[in-house]
PDB file of C-alpha atoms in Angstrom:
ATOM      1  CA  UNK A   1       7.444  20.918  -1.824  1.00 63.00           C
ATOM      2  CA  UNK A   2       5.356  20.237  -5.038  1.00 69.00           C
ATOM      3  CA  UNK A   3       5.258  16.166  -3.606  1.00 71.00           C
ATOM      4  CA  UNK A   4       4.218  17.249  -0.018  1.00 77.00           C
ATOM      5  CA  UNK A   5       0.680  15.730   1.744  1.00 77.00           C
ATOM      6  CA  UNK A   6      -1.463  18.229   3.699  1.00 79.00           C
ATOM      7  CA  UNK A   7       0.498  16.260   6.562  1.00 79.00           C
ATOM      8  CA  UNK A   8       4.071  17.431   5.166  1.00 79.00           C
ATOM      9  CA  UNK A   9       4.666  13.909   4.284  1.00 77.00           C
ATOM     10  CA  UNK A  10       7.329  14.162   1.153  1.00 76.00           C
ATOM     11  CA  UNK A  11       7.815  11.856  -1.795  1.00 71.00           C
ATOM     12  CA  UNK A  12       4.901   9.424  -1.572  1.00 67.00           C
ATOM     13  CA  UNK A  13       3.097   9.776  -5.130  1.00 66.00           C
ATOM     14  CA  UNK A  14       4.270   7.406  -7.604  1.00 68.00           C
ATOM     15  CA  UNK A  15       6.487   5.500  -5.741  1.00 78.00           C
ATOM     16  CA  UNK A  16       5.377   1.896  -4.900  1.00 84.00           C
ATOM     17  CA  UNK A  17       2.465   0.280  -3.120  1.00 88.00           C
ATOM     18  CA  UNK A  18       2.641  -0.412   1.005  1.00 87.00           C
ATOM     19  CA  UNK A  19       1.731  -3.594   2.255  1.00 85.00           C
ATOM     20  CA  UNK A  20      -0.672  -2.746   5.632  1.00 82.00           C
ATOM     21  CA  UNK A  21      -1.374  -4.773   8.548  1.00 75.00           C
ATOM     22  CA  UNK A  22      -4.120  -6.568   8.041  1.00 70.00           C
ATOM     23  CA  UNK A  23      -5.781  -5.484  11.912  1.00 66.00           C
ATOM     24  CA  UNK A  24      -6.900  -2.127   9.824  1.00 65.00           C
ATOM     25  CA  UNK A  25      -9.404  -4.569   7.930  1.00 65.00           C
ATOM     26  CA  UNK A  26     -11.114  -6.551  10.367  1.00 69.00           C
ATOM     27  CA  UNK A  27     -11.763 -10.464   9.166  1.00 73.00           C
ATOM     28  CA  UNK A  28      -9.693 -11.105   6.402  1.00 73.00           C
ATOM     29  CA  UNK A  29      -8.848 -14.569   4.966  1.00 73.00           C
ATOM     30  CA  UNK A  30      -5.962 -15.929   6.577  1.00 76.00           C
ATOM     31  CA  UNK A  31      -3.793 -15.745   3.643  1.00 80.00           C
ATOM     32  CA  UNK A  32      -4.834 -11.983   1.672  1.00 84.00           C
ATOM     33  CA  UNK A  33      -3.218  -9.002   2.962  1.00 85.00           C
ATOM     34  CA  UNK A  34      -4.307  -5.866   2.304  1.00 86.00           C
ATOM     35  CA  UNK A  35      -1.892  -3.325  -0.057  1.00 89.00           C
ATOM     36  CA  UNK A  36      -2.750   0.171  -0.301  1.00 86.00           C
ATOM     37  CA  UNK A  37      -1.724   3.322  -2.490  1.00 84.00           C
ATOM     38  CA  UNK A  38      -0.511   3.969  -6.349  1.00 83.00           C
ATOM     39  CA  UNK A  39       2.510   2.842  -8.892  1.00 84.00           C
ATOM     40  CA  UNK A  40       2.794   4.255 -11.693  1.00 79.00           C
ATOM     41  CA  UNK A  41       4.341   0.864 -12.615  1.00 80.00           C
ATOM     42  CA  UNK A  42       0.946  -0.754 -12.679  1.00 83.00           C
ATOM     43  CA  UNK A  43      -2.222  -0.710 -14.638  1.00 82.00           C
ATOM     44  CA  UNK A  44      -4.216   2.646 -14.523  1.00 80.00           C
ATOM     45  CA  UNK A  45      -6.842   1.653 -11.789  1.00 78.00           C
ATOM     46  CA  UNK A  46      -4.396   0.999  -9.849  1.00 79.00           C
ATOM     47  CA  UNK A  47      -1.912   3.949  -9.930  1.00 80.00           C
ATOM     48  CA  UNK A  48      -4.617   6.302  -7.421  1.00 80.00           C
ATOM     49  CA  UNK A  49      -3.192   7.082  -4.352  1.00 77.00           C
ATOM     50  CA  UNK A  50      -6.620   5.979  -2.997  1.00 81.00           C
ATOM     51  CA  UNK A  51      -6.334   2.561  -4.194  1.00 85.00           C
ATOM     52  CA  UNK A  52      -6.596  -0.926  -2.030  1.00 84.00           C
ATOM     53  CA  UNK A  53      -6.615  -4.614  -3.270  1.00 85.00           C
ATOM     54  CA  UNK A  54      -5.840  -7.637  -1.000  1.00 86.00           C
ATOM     55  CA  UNK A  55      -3.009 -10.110  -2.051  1.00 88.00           C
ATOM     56  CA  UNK A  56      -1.974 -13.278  -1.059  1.00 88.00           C
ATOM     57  CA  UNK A  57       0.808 -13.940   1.468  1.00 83.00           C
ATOM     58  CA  UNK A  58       3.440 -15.146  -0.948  1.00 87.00           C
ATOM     59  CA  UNK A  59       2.649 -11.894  -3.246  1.00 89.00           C
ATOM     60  CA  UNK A  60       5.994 -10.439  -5.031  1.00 89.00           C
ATOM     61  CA  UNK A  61       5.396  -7.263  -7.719  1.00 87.00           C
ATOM     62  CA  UNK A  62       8.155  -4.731  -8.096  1.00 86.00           C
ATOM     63  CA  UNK A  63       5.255  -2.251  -7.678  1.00 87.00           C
ATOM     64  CA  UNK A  64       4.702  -3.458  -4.116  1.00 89.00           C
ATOM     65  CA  UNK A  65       6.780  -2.784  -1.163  1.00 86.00           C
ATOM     66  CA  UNK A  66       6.347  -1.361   2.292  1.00 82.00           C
ATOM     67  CA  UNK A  67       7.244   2.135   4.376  1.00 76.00           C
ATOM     68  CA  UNK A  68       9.063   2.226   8.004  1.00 78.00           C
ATOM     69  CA  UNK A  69       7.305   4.405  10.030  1.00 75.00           C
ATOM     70  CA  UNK A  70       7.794   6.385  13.503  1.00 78.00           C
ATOM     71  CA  UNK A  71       5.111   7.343  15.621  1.00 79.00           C
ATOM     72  CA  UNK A  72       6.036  10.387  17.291  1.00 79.00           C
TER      73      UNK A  72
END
């Protein structure tokens, strides 16, 4: 309970960051993709829940990885 969202969404702070489809950003360059939330295995600007950087396609960081999702 002390890791839950104001949506009861558990275990989501410090875990890694979640690649996003890139339709929630309008015109992007072909080859960025958009990665959203915080590590704490990357450098402090970085490790906000809040934060968002684009990447390129062929990105790999051990501090970047994605979440399956259900929409109910």
């Amino acid at each position: 309970p002390s890791d839950q969202s104001p949506y009861g969404v558990r275990d989501l702070g410090g875990g890694v960051r979640d690649w996003c489809a890139r339709s929630d950003y309008g015109d992007l360059p072909e080859k960025r993709f958009p990665i959203r939330g915080g590590s704490y295995g990357t450098v402090e600007v970085c490790c906000r829940c809040a934060s968002r950087t684009l990447v390129e396609r062929d990105y790999v960081g051990s501090h970047v990885g994605f979440r399956l999702a259900l929409s109910l």
